[in-house]
Short mmCIF file of C-alpha atoms in Angstrom, two decimals:
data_model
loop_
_atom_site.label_atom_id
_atom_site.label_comp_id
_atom_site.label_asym_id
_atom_site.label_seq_id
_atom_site.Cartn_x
_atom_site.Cartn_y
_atom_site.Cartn_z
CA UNK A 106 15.86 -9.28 -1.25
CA UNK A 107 13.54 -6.34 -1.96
CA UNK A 108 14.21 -3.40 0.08
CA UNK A 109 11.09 -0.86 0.24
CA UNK A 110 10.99 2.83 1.50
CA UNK A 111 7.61 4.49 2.16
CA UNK A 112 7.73 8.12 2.14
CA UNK A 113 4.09 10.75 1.62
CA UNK A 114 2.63 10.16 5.07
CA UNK A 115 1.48 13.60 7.42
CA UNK A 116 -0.72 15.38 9.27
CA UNK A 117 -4.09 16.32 7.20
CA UNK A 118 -7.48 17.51 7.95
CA UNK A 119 -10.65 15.65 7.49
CA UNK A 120 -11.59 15.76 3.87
CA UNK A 121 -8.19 16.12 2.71
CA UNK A 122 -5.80 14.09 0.39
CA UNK A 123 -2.40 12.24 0.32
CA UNK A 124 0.01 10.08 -1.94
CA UNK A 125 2.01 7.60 -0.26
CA UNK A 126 4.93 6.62 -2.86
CA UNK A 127 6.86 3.04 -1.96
CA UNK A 128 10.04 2.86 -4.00
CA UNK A 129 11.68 -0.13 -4.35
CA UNK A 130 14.96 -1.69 -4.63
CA UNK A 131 16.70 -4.73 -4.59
CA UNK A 132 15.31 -7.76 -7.01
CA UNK A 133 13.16 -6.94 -10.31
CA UNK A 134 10.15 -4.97 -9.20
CA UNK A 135 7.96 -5.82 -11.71
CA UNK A 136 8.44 -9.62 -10.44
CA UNK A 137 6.27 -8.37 -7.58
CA UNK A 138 2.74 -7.57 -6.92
CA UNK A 139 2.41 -4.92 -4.67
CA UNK A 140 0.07 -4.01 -1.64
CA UNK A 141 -0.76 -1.32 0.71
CA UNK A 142 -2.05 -2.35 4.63
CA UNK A 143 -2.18 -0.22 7.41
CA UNK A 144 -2.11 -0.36 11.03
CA UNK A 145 -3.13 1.14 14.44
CA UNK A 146 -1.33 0.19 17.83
CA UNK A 147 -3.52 -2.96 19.62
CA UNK A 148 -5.04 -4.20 16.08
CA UNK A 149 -3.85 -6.47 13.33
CA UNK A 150 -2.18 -5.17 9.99
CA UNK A 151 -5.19 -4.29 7.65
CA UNK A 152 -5.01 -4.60 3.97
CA UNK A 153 -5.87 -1.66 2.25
CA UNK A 154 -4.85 -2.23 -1.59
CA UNK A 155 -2.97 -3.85 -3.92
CA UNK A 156 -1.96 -4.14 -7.59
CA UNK A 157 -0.66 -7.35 -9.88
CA UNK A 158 2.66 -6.83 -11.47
CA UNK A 159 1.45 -5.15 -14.72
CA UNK A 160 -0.56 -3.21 -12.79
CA UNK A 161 -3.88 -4.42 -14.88
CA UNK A 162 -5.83 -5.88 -11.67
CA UNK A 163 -6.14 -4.29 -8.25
CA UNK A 164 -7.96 -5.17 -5.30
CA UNK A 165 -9.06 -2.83 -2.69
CA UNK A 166 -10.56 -3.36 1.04
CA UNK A 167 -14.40 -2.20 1.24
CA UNK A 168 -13.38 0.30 3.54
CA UNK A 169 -11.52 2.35 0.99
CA UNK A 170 -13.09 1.61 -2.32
CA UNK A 171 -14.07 5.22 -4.06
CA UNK A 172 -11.61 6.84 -2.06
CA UNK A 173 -8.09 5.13 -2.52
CA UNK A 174 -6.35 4.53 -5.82
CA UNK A 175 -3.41 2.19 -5.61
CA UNK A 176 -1.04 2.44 -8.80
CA UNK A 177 2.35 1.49 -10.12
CA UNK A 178 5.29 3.00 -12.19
CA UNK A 179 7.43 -0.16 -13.10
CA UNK A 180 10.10 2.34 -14.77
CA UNK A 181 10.51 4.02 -11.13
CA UNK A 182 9.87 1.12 -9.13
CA UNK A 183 7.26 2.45 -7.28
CA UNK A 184 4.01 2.25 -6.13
CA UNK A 185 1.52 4.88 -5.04
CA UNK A 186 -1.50 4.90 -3.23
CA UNK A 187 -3.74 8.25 -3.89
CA UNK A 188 -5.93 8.90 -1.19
CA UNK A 189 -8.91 11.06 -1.23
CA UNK A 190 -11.11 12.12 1.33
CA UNK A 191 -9.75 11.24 4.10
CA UNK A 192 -11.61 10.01 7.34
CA UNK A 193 -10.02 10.26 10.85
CA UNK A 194 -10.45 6.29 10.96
CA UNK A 195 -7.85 6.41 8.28
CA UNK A 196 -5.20 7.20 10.59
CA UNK A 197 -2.75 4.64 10.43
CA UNK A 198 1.10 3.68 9.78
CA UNK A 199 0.66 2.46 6.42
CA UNK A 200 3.13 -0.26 4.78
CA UNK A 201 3.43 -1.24 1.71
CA UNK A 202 4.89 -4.77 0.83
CA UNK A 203 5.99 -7.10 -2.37
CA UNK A 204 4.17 -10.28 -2.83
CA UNK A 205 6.34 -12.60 -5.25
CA UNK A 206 4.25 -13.98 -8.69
CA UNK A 207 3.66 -10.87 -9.67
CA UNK A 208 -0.08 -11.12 -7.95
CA UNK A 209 -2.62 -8.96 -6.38
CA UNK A 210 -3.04 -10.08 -2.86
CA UNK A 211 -5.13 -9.27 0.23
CA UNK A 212 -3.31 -11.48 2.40
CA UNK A 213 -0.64 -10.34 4.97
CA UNK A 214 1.19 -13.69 4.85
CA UNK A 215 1.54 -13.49 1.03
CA UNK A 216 3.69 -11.06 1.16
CA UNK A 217 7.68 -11.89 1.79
CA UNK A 218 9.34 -8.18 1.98
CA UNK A 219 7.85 -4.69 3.96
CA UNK A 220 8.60 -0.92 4.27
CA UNK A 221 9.13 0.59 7.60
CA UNK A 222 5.97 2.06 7.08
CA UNK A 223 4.53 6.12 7.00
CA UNK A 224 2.81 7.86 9.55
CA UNK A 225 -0.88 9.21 8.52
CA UNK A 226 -2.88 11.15 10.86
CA UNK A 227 -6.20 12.38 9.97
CA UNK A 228 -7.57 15.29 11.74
CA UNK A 229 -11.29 15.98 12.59
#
């Protein structure tokens, strides 16, 4: 069992930034590759980003590229997801999750453990 704990999410204006942190507990983190998705009520999970277990690949949705920066401190057990420039379409309850094999995926299925998730709203 992985047990994972989102925490960084708020209120922020237009143009503003964030950093979600996921800490993790439970089996070896760096066993895990980890991913970011977000969601908004009446629509499907959306990936966002994610990271391999080293932390040497990432993968990011087109709709963040240049603006979100997904990263990982193996020592902490944590992953963070800078965001920059935020766009109101970026509200969302964001989750983070641990995919086993140590991959970066961009599937929702791939991935076997979540967080409760964190509140962003973005503000026009």
């Amino acid at each position: 069992q992985v047990q994972l704990v989102e925490s960084g999410g708020g209120l922020v204006q237009a143009g503003g930034s964030l950093r979600l942190s996921c800490a993790a507990s439970g089996h070896t983190f760096s066993n895990y590759g980890m991913g970011w998705f977000r969601q908004v009520p009446g629509k499907e999970r959306e990936f966002v980003a994610a990271i391999s277990w080293i932390g040497n690949k990432s993968n990011y949705a087109n709709s963040v590229k240049g603006r979100f920066t997904i990263s990982r401190d193996n020592a902490k057990n944590t992953v963070y997801l800078q965001i920059f420039s935020l766009k109101p379409e970026d509200t969302a309850v964001y989750y983070c999750a641990a995919a086993p094999f140590g991959l970066a995926k961009q599937d929702a299925y791939e991935y076997d453990y979540w967080g409760q998730g964190t509140q962003v709203t973005v503000s026009s």
